[in-house]
mmCIF file of C-alpha atoms in Angstrom:
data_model
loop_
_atom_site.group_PDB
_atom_site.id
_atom_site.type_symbol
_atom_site.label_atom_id
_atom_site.label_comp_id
_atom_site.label_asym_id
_atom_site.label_seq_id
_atom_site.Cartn_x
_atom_site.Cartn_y
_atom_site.Cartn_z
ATOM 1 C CA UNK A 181 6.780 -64.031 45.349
ATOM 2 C CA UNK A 182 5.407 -67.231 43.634
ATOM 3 C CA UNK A 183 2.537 -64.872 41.459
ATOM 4 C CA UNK A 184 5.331 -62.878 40.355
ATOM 5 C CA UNK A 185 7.721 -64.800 39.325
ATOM 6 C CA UNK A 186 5.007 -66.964 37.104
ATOM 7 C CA UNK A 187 4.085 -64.006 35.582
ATOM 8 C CA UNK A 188 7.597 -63.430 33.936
ATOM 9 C CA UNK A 189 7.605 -67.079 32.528
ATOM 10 C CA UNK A 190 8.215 -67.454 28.558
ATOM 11 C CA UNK A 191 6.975 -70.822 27.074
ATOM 12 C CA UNK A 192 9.527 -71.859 24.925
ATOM 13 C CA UNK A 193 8.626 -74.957 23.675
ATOM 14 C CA UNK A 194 5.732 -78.134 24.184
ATOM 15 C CA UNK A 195 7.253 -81.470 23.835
ATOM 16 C CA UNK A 196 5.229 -84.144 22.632
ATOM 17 C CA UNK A 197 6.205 -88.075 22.887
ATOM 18 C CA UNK A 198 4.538 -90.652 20.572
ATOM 19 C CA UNK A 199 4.620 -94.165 21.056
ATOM 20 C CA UNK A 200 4.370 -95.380 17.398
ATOM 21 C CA UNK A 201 2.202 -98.052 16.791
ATOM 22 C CA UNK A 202 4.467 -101.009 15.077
ATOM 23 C CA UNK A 203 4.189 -101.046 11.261
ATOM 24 C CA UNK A 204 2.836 -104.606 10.883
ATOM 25 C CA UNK A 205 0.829 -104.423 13.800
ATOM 26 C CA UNK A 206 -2.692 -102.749 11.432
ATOM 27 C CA UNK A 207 -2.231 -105.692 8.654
ATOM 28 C CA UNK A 208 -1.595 -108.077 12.022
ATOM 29 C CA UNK A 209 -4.757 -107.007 12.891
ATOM 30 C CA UNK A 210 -6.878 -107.214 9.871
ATOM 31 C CA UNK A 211 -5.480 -111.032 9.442
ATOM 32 C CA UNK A 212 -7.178 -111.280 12.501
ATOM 33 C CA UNK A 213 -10.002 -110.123 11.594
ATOM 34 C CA UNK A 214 -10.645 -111.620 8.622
ATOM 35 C CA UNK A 215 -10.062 -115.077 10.694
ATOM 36 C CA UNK A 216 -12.771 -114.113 13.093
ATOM 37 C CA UNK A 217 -10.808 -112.988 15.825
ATOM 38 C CA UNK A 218 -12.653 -109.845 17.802
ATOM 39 C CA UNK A 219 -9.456 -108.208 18.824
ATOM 40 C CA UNK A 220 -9.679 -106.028 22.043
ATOM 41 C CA UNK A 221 -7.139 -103.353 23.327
ATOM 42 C CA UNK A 222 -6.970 -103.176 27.723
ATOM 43 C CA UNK A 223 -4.618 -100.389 28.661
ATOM 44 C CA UNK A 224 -3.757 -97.723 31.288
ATOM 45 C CA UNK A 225 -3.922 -95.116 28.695
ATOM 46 C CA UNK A 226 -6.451 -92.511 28.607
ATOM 47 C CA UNK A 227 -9.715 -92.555 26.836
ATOM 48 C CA UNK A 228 -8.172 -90.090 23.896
ATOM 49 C CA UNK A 229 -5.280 -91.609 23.646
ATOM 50 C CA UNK A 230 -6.868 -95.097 23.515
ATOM 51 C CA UNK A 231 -8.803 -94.331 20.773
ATOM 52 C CA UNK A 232 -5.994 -92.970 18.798
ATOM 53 C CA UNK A 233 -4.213 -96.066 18.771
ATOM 54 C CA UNK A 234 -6.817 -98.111 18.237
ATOM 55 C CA UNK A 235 -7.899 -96.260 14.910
ATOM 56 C CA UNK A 236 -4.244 -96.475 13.866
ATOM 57 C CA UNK A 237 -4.193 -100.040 14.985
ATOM 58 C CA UNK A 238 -7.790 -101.335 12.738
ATOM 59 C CA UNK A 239 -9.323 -101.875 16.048
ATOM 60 C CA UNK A 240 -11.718 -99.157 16.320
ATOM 61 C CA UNK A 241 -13.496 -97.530 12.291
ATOM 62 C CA UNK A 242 -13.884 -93.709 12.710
ATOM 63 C CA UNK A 243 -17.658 -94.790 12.705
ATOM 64 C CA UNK A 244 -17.522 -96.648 15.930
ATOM 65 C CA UNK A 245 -17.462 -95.317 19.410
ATOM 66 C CA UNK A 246 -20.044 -95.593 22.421
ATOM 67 C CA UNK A 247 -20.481 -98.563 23.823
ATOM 68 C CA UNK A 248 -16.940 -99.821 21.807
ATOM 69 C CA UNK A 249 -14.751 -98.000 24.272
ATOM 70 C CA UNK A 250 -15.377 -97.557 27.619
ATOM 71 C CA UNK A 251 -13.122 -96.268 30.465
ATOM 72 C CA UNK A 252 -12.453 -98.952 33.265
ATOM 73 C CA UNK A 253 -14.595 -97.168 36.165
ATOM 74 C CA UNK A 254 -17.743 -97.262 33.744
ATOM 75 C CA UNK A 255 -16.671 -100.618 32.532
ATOM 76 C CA UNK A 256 -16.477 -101.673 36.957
ATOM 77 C CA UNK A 257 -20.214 -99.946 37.360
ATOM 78 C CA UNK A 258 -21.787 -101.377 34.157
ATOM 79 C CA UNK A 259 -20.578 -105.272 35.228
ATOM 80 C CA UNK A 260 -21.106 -105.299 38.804
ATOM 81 C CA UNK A 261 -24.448 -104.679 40.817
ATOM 82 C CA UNK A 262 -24.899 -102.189 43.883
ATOM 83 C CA UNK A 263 -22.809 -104.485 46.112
ATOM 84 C CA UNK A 264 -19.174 -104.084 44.098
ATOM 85 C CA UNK A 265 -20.092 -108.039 42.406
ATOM 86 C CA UNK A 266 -19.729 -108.817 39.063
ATOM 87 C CA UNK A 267 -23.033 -109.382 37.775
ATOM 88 C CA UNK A 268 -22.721 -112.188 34.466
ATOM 89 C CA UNK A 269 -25.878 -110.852 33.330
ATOM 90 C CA UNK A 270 -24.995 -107.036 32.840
ATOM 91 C CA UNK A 271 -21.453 -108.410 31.206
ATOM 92 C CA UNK A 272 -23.180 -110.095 28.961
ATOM 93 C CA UNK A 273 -24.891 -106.558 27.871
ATOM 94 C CA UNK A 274 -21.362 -105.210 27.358
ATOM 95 C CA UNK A 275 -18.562 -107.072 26.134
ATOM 96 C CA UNK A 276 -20.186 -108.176 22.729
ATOM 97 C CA UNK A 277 -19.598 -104.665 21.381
ATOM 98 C CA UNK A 278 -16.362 -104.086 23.629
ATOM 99 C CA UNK A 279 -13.186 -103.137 21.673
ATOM 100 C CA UNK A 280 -11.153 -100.692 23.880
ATOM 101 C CA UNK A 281 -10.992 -100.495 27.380
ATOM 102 C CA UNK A 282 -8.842 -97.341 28.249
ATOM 103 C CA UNK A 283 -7.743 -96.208 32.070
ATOM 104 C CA UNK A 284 -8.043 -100.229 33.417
ATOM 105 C CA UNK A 285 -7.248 -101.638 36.397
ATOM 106 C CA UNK A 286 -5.336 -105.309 36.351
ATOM 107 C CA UNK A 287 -8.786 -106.470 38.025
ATOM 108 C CA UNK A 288 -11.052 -105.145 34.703
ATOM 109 C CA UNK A 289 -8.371 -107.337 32.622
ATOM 110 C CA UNK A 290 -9.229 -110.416 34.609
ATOM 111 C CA UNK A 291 -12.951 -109.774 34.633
ATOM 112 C CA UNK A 292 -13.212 -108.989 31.143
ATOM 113 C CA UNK A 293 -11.440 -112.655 30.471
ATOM 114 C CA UNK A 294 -12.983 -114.498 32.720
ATOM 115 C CA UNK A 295 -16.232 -113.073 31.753
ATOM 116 C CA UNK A 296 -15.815 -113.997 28.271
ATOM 117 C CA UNK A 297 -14.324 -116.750 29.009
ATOM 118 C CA UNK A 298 -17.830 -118.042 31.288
ATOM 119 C CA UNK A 299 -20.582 -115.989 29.015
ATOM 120 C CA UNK A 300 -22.828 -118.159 27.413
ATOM 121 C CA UNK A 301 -24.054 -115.861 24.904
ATOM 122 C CA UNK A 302 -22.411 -117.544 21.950
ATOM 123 C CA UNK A 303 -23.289 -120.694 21.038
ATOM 124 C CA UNK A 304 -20.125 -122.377 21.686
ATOM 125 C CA UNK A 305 -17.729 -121.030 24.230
ATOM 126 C CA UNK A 306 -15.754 -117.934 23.345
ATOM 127 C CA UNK A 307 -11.644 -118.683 23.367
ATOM 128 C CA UNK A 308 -9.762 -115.960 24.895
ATOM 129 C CA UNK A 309 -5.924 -115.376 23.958
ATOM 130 C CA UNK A 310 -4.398 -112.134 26.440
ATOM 131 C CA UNK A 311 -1.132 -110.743 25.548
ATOM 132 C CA UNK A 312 0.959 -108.653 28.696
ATOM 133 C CA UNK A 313 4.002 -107.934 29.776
ATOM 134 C CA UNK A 314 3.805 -107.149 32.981
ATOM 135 C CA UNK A 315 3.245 -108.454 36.307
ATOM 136 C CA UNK A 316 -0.395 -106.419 36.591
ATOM 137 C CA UNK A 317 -0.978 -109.250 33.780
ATOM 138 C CA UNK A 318 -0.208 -112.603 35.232
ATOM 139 C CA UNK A 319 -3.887 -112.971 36.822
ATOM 140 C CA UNK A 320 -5.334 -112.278 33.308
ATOM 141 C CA UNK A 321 -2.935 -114.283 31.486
ATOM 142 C CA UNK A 322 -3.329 -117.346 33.749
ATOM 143 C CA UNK A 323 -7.125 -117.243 33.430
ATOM 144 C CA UNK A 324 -7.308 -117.203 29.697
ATOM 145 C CA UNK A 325 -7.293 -119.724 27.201
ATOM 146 C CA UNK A 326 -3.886 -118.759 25.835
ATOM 147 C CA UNK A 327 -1.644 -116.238 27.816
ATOM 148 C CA UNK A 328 1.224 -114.731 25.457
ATOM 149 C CA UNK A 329 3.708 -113.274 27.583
ATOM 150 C CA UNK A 330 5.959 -110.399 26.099
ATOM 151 C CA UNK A 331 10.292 -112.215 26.042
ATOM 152 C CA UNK A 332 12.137 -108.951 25.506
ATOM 153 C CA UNK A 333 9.838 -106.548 27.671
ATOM 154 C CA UNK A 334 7.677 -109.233 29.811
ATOM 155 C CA UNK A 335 8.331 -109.556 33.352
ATOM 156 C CA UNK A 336 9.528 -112.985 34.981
ATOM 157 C CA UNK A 337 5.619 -113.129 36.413
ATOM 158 C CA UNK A 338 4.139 -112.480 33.096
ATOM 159 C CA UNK A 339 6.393 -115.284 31.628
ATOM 160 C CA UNK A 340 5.491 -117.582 34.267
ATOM 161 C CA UNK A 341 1.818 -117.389 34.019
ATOM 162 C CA UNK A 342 1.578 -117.524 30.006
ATOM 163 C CA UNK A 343 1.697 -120.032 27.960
ATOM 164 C CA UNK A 344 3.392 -118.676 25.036
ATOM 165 C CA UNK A 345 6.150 -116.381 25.068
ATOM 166 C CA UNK A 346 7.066 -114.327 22.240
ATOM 167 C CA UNK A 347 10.471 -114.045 21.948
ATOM 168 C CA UNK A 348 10.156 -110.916 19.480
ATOM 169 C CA UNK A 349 7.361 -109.050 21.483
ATOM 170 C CA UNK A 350 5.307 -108.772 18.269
ATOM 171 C CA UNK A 351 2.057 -109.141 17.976
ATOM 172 C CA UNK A 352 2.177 -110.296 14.760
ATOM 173 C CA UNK A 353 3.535 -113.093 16.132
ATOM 174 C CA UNK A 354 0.455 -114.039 17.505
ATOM 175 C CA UNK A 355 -0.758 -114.551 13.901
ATOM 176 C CA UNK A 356 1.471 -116.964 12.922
ATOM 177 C CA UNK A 357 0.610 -119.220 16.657
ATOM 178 C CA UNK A 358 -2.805 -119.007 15.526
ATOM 179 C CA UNK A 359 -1.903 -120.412 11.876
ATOM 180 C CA UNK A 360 0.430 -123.319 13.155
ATOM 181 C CA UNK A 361 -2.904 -124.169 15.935
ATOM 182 C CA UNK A 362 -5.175 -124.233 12.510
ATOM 183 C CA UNK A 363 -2.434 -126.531 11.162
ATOM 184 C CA UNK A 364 -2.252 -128.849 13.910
ATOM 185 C CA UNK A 365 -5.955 -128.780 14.622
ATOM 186 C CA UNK A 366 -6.433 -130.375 10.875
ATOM 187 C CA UNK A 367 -4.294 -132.664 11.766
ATOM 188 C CA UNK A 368 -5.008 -134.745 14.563
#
């Protein structure tokens, strides 16, 4: 007697598991930031739990919301037309104000780079850098400007379609590549 035996049940406890967001990542972040990089955060996650770690992270103010954080379905129906193809001109109505994109598919990664990546809403071309770890990521990370490919978590397929791996899976990392491109870029 299923009903029955439910009905004798005593909760004894809720377990909750947090996936701490890495104490240098926020002040990784804001040197970001401050540089003029618009970072954006592409994950399975849900939409609440999304948003969480991109307020703890400095991607997403309390203030913003809407049209910063989108799930992938919405994000699939806003970019492509009737037919299922991705329409250049609706992208270019969202990913300007894009930060999270919560509940994506490996296929909204890709489009979201390559879209960038092709827009021609800035005046010179945007320069995408994608980080990921696993093999869901290679198609993204081959079509950006700058794939960084996780060493101690990534998968041999993320690896081999990057161009940088970081050896300490830290985004902060990423930081310090951007500084030494500045450097070399000054002085060539």
């Amino acid at each position: 007697d299923e009903d029955g035996t439910l009905r004798k049940l005593t909760c004894i406890s809720i377990v909750g598991i947090e996936d701490p967001v890495r104490p240098e990542v926020p002040d990784a972040i804001k040197s970001c930031q401050s540089a003029g990089v618009t970072i954006r955060m592409v994950t399975g996650d849900n939409l609440i739990t999304a948003r969480s770690i991109a307020r703890k992270c400095g991607i997403l103010t309390e203030e913003q919301d809407g049209g910063n954080i989108l799930e992938g379905k919405t994000f699939h129906t806003l970019v492509h037309d009737n037919n299922g193809v991705f329409d250049q001109d609706k992208f270019d109505l969202v990913w300007p104000s894009l930060r999270v994109l919560a509940r994506s598919s490996p296929s909204d990664k890709y489009v979201l780079v390559t879209g960038i990546i092709t827009s021609k809403l800035s005046k010179n071309r945007e320069v995408v850098a994608v980080t990921g770890d696993g093999t869901n990521d290679a198609p993204a990370l081959k079509a950006a400007d700058v794939g960084f490919a996780m060493g101690i978590a990534g998968t041999d397929v993320a690896k081999n379609a990057s161009d940088i791996i970081l050896t300490d899976d830290n985004f902060s990392s990423i930081v310090k590549a951007c500084m030494w491109e500045e450097c070399l870029r000054l002085n060539i």
